[in-house]
Coordinates of C-alpha atoms in Angstrom, one line a residue:
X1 CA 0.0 0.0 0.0
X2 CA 2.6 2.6 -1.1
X3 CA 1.1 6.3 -1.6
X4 CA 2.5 6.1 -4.8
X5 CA -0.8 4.5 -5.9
X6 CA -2.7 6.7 -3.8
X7 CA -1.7 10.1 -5.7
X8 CA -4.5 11.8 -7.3
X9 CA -4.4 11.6 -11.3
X10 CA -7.0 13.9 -13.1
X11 CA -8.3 12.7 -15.0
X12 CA -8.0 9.1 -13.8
X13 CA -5.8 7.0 -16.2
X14 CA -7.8 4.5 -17.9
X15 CA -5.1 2.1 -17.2
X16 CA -5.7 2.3 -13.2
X17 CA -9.5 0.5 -13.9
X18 CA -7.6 -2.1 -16.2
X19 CA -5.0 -3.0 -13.4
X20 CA -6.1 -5.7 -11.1
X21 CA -7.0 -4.5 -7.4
X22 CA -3.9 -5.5 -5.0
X23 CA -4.8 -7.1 -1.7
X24 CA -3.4 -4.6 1.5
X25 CA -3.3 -5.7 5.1
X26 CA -5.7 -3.1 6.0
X27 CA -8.4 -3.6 3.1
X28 CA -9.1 -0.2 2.7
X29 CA -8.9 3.3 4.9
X30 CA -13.2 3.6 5.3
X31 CA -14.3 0.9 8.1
X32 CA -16.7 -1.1 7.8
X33 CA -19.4 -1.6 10.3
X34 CA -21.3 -4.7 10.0
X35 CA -24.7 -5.6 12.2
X36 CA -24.4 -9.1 13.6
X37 CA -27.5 -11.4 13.3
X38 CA -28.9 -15.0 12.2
X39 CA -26.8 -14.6 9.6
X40 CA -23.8 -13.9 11.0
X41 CA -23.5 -14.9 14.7
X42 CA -21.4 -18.1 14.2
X43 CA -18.0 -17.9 14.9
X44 CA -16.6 -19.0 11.3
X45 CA -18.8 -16.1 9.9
X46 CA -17.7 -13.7 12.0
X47 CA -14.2 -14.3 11.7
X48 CA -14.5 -14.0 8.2
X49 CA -16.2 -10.6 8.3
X50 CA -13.0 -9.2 10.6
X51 CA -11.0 -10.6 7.6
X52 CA -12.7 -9.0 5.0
X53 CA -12.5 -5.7 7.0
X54 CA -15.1 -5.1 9.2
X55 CA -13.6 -3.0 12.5
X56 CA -16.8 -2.2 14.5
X57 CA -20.0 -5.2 15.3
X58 CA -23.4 -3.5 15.8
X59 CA -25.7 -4.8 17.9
X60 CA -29.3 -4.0 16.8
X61 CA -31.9 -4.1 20.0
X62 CA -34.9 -3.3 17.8
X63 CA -35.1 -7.5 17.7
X64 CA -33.6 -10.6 19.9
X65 CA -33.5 -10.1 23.2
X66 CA -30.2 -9.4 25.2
X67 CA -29.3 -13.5 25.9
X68 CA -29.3 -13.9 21.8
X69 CA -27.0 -10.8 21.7
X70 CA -24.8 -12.1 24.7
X71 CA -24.2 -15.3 23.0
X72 CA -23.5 -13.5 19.3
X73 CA -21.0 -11.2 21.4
X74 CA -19.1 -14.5 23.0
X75 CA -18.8 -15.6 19.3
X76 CA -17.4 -12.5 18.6
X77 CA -14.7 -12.5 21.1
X78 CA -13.9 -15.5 20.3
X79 CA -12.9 -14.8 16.6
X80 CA -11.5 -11.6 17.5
X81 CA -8.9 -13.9 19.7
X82 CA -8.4 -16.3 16.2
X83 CA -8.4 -13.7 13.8
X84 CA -6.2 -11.6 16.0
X85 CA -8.3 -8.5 14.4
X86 CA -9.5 -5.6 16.9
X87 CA -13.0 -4.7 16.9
X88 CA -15.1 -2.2 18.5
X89 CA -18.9 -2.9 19.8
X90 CA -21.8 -0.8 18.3
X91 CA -25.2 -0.8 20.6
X92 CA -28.2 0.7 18.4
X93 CA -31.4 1.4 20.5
X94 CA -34.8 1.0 19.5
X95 CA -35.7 4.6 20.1
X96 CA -39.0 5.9 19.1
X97 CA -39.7 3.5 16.6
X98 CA -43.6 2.7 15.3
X99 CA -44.2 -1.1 15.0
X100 CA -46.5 -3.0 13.6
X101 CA -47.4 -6.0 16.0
X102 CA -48.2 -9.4 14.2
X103 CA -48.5 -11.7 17.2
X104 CA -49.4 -15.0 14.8
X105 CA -46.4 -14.5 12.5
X106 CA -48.8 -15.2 9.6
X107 CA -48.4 -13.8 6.3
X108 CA -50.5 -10.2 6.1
X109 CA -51.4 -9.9 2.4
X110 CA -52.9 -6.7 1.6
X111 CA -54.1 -5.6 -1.7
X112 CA -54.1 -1.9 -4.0
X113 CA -56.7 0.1 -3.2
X114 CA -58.8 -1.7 -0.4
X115 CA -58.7 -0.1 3.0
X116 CA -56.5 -1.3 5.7
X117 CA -56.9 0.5 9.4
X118 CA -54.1 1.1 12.1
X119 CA -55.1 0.4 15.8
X120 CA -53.2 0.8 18.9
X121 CA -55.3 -2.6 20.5
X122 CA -52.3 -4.3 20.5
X123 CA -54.4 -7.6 21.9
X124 CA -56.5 -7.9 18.2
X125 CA -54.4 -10.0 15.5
X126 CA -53.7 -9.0 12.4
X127 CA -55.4 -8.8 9.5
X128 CA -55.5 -7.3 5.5
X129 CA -57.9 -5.2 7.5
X130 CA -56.2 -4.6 10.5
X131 CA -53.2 -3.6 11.8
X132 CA -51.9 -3.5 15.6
X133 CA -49.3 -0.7 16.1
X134 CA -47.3 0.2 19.5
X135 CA -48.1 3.7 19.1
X136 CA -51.3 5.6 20.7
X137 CA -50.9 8.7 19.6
X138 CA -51.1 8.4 15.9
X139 CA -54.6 10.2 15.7
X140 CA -53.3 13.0 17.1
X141 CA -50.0 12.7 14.8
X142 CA -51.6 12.6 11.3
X143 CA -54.6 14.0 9.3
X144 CA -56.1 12.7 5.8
X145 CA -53.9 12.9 2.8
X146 CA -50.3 12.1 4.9
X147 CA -48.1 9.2 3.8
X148 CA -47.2 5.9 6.5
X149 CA -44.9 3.4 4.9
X150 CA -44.6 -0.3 6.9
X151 CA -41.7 -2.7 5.7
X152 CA -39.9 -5.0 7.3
X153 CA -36.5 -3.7 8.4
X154 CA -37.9 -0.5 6.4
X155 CA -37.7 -1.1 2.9
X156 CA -35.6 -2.9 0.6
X157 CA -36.6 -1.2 -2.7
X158 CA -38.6 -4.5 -4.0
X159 CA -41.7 -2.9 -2.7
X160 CA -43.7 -6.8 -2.5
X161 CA -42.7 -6.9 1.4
X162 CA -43.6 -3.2 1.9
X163 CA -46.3 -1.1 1.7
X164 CA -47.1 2.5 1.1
X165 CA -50.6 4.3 2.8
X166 CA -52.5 7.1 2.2
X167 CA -54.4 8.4 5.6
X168 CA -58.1 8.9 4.1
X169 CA -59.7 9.7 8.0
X170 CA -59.2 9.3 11.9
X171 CA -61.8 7.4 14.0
X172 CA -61.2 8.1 17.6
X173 CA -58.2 5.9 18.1
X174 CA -57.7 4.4 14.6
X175 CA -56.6 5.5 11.7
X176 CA -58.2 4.3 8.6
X177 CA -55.8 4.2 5.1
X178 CA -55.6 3.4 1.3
X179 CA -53.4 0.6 0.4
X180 CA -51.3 2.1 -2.7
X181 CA -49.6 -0.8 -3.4
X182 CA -50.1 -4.6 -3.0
X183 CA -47.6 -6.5 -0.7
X184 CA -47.2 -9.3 1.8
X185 CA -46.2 -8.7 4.9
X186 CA -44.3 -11.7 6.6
X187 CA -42.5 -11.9 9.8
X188 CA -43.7 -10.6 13.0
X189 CA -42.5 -7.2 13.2
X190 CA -42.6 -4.7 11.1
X191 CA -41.5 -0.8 11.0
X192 CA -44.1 1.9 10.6
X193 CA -43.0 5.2 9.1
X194 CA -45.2 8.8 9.1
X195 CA -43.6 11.2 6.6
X196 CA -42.5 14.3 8.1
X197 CA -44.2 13.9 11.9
X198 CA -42.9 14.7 15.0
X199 CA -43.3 11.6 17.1
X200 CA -44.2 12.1 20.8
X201 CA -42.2 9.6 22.2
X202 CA -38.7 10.1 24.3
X203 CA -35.7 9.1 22.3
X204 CA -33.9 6.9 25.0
X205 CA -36.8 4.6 25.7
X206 CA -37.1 2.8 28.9
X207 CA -36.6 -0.4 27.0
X208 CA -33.0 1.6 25.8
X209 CA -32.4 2.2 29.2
X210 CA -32.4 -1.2 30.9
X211 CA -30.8 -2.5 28.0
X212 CA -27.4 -0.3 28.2
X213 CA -27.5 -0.6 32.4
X214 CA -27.0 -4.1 31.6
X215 CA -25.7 -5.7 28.5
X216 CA -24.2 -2.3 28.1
X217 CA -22.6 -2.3 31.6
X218 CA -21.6 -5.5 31.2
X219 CA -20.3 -5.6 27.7
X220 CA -18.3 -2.4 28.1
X221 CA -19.9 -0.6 24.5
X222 CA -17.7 1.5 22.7
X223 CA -20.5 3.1 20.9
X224 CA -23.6 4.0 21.1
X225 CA -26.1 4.5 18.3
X226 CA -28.6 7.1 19.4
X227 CA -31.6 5.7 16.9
X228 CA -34.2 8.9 15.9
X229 CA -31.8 11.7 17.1
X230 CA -34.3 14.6 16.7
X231 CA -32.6 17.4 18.7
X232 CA -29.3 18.1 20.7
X233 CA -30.8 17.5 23.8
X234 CA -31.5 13.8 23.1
X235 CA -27.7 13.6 22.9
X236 CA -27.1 15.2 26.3
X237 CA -29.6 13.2 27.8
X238 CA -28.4 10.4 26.8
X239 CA -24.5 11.2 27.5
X240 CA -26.1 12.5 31.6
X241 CA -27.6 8.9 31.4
X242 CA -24.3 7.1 30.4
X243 CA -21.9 9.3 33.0
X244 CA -23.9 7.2 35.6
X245 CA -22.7 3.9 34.8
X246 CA -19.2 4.1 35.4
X247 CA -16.7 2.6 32.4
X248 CA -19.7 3.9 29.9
X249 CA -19.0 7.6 30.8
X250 CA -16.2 7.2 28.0
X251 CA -18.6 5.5 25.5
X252 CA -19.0 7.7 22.4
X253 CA -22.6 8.7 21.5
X254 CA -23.2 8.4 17.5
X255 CA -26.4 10.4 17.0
X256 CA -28.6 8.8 14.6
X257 CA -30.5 11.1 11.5
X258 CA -33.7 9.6 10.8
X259 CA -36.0 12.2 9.8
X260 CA -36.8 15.7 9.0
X261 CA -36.6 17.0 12.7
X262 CA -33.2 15.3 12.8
X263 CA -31.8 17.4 9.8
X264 CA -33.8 20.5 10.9
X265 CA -31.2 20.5 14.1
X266 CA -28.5 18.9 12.5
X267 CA -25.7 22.0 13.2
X268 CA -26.5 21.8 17.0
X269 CA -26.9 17.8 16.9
X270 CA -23.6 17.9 15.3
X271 CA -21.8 19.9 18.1
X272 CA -22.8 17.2 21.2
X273 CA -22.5 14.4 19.3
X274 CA -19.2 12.4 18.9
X275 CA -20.3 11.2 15.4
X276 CA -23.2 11.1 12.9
X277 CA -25.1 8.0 11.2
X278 CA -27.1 8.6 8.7
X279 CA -29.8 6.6 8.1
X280 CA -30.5 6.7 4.2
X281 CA -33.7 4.4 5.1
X282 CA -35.6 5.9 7.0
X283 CA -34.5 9.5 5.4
X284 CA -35.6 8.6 1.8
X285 CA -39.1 8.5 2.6
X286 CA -38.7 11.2 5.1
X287 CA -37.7 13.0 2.3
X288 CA -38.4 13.2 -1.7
X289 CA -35.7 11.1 -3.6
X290 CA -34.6 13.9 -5.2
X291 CA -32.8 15.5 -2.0
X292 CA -31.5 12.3 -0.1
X293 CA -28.0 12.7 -1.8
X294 CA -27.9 16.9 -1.1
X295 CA -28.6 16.6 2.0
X296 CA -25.9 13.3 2.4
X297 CA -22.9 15.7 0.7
X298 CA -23.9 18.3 3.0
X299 CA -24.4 16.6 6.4
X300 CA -20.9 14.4 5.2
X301 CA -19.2 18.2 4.7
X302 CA -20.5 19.2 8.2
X303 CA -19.1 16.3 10.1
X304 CA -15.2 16.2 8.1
X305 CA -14.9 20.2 8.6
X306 CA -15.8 19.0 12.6
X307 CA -13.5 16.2 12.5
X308 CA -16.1 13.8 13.7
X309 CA -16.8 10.6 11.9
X310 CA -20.1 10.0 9.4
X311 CA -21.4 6.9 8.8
X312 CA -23.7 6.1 5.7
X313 CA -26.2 3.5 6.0
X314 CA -28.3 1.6 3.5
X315 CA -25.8 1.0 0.3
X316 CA -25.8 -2.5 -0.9
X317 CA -29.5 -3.6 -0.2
X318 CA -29.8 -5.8 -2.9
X319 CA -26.9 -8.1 -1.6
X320 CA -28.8 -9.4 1.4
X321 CA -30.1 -11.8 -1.5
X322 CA -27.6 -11.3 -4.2
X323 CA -23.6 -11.7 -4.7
X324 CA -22.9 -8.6 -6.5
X325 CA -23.8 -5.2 -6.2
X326 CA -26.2 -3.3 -8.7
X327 CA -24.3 -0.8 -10.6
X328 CA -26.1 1.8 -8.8
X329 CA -24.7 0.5 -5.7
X330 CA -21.2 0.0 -6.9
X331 CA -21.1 3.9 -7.4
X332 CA -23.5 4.5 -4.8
X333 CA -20.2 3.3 -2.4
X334 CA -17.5 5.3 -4.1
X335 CA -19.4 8.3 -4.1
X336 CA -20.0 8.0 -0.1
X337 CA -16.2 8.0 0.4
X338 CA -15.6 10.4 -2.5
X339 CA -17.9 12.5 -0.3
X340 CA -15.4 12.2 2.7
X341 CA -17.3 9.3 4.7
X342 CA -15.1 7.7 7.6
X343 CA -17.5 4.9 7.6
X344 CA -20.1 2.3 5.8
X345 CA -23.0 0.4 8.0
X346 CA -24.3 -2.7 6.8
X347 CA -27.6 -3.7 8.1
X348 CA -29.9 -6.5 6.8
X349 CA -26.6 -7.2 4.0
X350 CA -24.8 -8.9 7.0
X351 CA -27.4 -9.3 10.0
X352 CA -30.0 -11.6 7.4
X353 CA -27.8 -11.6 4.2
X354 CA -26.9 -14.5 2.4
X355 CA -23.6 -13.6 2.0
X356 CA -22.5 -11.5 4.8
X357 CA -18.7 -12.1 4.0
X358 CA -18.5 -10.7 0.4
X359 CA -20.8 -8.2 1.1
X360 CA -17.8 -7.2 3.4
X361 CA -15.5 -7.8 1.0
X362 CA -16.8 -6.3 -2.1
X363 CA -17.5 -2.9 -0.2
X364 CA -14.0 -2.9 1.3
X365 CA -12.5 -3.5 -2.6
X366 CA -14.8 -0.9 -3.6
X367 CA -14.0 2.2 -1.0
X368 CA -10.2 1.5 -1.9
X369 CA -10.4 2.1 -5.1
X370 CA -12.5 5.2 -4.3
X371 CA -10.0 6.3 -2.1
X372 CA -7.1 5.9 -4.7
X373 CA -9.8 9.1 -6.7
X374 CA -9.9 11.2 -3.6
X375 CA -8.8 14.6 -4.5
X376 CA -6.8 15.1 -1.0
X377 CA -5.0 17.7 -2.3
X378 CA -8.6 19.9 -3.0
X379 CA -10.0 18.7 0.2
X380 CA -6.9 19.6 2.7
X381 CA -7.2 23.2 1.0
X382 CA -10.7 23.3 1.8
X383 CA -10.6 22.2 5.2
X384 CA -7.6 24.3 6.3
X385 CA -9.6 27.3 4.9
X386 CA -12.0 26.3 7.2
X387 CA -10.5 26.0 10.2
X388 CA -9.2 29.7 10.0
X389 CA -6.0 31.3 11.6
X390 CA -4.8 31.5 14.0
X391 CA -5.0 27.5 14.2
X392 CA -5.1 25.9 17.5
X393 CA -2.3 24.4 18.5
X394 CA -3.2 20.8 17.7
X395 CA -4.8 21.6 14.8
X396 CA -1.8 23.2 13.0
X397 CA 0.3 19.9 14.1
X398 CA -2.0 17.7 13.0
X399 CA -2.3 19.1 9.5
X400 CA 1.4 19.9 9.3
X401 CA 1.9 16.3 9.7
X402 CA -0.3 15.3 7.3
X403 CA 1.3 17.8 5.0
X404 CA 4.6 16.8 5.2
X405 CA 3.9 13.2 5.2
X406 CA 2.5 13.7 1.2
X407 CA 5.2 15.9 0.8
X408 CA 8.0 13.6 1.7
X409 CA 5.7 10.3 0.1
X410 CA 5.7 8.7 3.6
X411 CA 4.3 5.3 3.5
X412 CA 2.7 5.6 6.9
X413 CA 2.4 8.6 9.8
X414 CA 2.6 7.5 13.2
X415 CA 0.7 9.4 15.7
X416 CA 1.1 8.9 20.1
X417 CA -2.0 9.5 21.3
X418 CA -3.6 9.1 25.0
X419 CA -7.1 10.2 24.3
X420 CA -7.1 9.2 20.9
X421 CA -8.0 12.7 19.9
X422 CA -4.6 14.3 18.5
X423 CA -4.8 11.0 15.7
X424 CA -8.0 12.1 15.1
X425 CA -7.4 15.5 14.1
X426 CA -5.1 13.6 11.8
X427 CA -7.5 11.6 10.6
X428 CA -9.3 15.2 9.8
X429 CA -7.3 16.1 7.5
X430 CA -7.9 12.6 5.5
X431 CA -3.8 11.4 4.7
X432 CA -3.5 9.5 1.9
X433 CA -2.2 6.8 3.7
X434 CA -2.0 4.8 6.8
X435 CA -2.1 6.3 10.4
X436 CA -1.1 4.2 13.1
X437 CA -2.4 5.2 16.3
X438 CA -0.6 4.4 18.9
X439 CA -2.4 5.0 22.3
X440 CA -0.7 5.1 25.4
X441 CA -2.2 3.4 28.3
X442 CA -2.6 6.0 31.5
X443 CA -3.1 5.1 34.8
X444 CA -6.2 6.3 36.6
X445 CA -7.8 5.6 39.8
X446 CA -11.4 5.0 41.4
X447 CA -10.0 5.5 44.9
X448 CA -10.1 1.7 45.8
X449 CA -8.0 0.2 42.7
X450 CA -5.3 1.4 39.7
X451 CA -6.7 0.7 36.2
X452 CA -4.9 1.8 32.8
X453 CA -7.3 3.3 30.4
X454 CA -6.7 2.7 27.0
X455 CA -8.8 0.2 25.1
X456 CA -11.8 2.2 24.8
X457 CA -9.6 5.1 22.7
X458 CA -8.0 2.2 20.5
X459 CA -11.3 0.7 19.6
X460 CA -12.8 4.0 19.1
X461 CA -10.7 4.8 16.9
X462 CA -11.9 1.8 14.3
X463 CA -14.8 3.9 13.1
X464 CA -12.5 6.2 11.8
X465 CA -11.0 6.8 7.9
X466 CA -7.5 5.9 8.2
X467 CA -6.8 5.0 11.8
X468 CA -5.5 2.1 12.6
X469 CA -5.0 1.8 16.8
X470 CA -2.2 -0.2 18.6
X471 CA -2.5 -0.5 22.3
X472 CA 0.8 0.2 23.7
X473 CA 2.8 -1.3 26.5
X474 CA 2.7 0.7 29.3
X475 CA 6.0 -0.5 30.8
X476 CA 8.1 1.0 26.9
X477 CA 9.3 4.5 27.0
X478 CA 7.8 6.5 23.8
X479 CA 11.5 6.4 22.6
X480 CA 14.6 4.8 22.8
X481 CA 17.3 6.0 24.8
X482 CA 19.9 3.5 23.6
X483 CA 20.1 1.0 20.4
X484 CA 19.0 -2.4 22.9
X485 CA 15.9 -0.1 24.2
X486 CA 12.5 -1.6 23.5
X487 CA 10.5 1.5 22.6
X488 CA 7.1 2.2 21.2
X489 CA 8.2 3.6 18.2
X490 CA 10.0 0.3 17.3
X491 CA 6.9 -1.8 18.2
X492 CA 4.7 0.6 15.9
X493 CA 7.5 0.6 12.8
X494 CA 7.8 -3.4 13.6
X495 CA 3.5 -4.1 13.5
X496 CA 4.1 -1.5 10.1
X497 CA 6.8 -4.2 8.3
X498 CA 5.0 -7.1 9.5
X499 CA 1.7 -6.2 8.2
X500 CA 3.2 -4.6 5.0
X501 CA 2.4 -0.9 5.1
X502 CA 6.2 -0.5 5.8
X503 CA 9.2 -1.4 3.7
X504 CA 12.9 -0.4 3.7
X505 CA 14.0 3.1 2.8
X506 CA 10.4 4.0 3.2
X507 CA 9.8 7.3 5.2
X508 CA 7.5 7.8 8.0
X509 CA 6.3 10.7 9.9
X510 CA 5.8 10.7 13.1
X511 CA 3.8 13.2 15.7
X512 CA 4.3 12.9 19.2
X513 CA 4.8 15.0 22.4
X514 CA 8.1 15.4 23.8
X515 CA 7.5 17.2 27.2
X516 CA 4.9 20.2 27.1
X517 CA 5.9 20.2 23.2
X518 CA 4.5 18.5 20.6
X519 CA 6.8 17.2 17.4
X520 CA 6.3 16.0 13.6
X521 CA 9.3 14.5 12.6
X522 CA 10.2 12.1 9.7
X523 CA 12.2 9.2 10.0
X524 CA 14.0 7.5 6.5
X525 CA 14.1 3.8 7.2
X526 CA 17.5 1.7 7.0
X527 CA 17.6 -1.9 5.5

């Protein structure tokens, strides 16, 4: 993975797309975030998706309860141990979500044009005329002429599992609509979807609640998804939650864009949030198709000039059946990371796909190539204009490193970090190769025992473009004193030639603090 390869041509030789794709140790810079399910919970599978490139497991609580998570999680440790592969943990809450409640599992066929009504009874079955929903202020919510849309895992573009409604009138607690399409409905939960309505329910459920204060506790997340983000102060109520349950003060909160509220706030979202998903499904019927990818450039713009990460959702549907991409798809993937996405989320692909290891796979081949197209050079302009003078201190290192590392072709740019947050200023300023994190351990105490902290800021750091964490030992000094010294930099350069990234004569720049100073400094590699 020399940035040789990585150097922006413009145009793009036609050559370059007649060249075979080279296999890398690290697949590509964008991580991958895969959610694991039925699919994917055995061992084998998973340790498969690490190889293929997956870097952070997401663990969706809108189904299975926390035993079937507990055991996927086990699975997952072990093949983290095999595959010697780190991986971060990803719990997405239900939030507000509107469900439809089919107790008997049967198959709910419903047909064009016949009318279909919405009743919070939850104790009636359902029907082709009715539908149970978990929701009892829908009434209230909606008035004739308004959209609902109810799909499975919200929809997959084939609409024969989901439907579209039109409200035609409210009576007292139900909601009566025209079926616009015919579909069947099978499986026993279903999402329900109002175009454009404020919900009245909180975003942290109960349900949420008790889930984090246990499997959470337990399980020590490294993320959490906030599902339905609508304002800033669902963020803070959620991070006030999480300082109360000790290791989880440190977890970072990724504040999920669902709807129109959600973009309406987005700026002040934005600033509390440690990241941003965006959740293309649930967006492209908030929204009219015509504005989904505006407002994804723009919210992807917002979140690179903030240095936090953005994750895109929803991008190879049609492999949760299939083993190859539509064409649409294929783009639809480059253009997220041409965009400046740290991140790609696979949901039903990996958690009830077919083929939840070349799903993996084929997006990881296809961000690397996208990344070889990255105009770095237009986008470091652009984001140092930004920023503005006079540049904070850590700002004007962390893009001076990356500077000088394309300036002097530097196959890699090692950063010492504690917090993680100095490599992921880095990481803002989107290097056109490798960074290797390396986060020193720090001790910290509770009053009754000495803990190093560490492992959260390396894990976190695998939801970022271009980071790759080491943990190191806290028993190295930074540097060498004398040739027989084991130092950190010598286990970072060492991980860098076994894995590939670093050959001889290469040059690598590294950005540490020496005392109250902090130092870029490139190294030229012997034999």
């Amino acid at each position: 993975m020399h940035s040789t390869h990585l150097l922006l041509e413009e145009p793009i030789r036609m050559a370059s797309i007649l060249e075979p794709s080279k296999p890398n140790f690290f697949p590509a810079m964008t991580k991958i975030v895969g959610t694991l399910g039925p699919k994917s919970r055995a061992v084998e599978i998973i340790s498969g998706c690490l190889k293929a490139g997956m870097s952070v497991a997401r663990f969706d609580f809108s189904w299975g309860d926390t035993e079937f998570h507990q055991e996927t999680l086990e699975n997952l440790k072990v093949a983290i141990k095999s595959t010697k592969k780190l991986c971060a943990v990803m719990l997405d809450t239900v939030g507000p979500e509107l469900q439809v409640v089919n107790k008997t599992e049967h198959p709910i066929s419903l047909k064009a044009e016949s009318l279909v009504t919405l009743t919070p009874d939850q104790d009636k079955e359902a029907s082709s005329s009715l539908l149970p929903i978990n929701f009892t202020g829908l009434p209230k919510a909606v008035k004739a002429g308004d959209t609902i849309f109810i799909g499975q895992y919200l929809f997959t573009g084939s609409e024969t599992t989901s439907v579209w409604l039109e409200v035609t009138e409210v009576k007292g607690e139900d909601v009566v609509c025209l079926i616009k399409n015919s579909a069947t409905l099978a499986g026993s939960l279903f999402t329900l979807h109002v175009s454009q309505i404020h919900i009245d329910l909180p975003t942290l459920t109960d349900k949420d609640k008790e889930v984090i204060s246990t499997w959470g506790v337990r399980n020590n997340i490294d993320f959490l998804s906030l599902s339905y983000t609508r304002h800033a102060e669902d963020v803070r109520q959620a991070r006030e939650f999480l300082s109360k349950l000790g290791d989880l003060s440190q977890t970072h909160i990724f504040a999920k864009i669902e709807n129109v509220e959600g973009l309406t706030h987005f700026d002040e979202i934005l600033q509390e949030a440690d990241g941003i998903i965006l959740s293309r499904g649930n967006l492209g019927i908030d929204l009219p198709p015509e504005k989904v990818f505006l407002f994804q450039k723009a919210a992807v713009y917002k979140c690179n000039m903030a240095g936090k990460p953005a994750v895109v959702t929803r991008v190879v549907d049609s492999m949760t059946d299939n083993l190859r991409p539509t064409r649409a798809e294929a783009t639809d993937v480059a253009n997220a990371v041409l965009d400046g996405s740290d991140a790609i989320l696979l949901g039903a692909e990996t958690l009830r796909g077919l083929y939840p290891v070349e799903t993996i796979s084929i997006v990881g081949k296809i961000c690397a190539e996208a990344e070889k197209a990255y105009n770095q050079d237009l986008y470091f302009k652009k984001t140092v204009k930004y920023v503005g003078e006079p540049m904070t201190h850590l700002e004007s290192i962390a893009s001076s490193a990356v500077r000088a590392a394309i300036k002097v072709k530097a196959s890699v740019i090692i950063c010492f970090t504690s917090s993680g947050r100095a490599a992921r200023l880095i990481a803002k300023y989107r290097p056109t190769m490798p960074v290797l994190s390396v986060v020193i351990p720090r001790l910290k105490t509770n009053q009754l025992r000495w803990t190093f902290s560490g492992a959260f800021e390396a894990r976190q750091s695998l939801i970022v473009r271009s980071l790759f964490p080491i943990l190191a030992d806290p028993r190295h000094p930074a540097e060498s004193t004398n040739a027989t010294n084991e130092s950190v930099l010598k286990v970072a350069l060492d991980h860098g030639k076994a894995s590939g990234v670093i050959k001889p004569h290469d040059r690598v720049v590294v950005c540490q603090k020496v005392g109250d100073a902090s130092v870029v400094k490139i190294i030229e590699l012997e034999d």
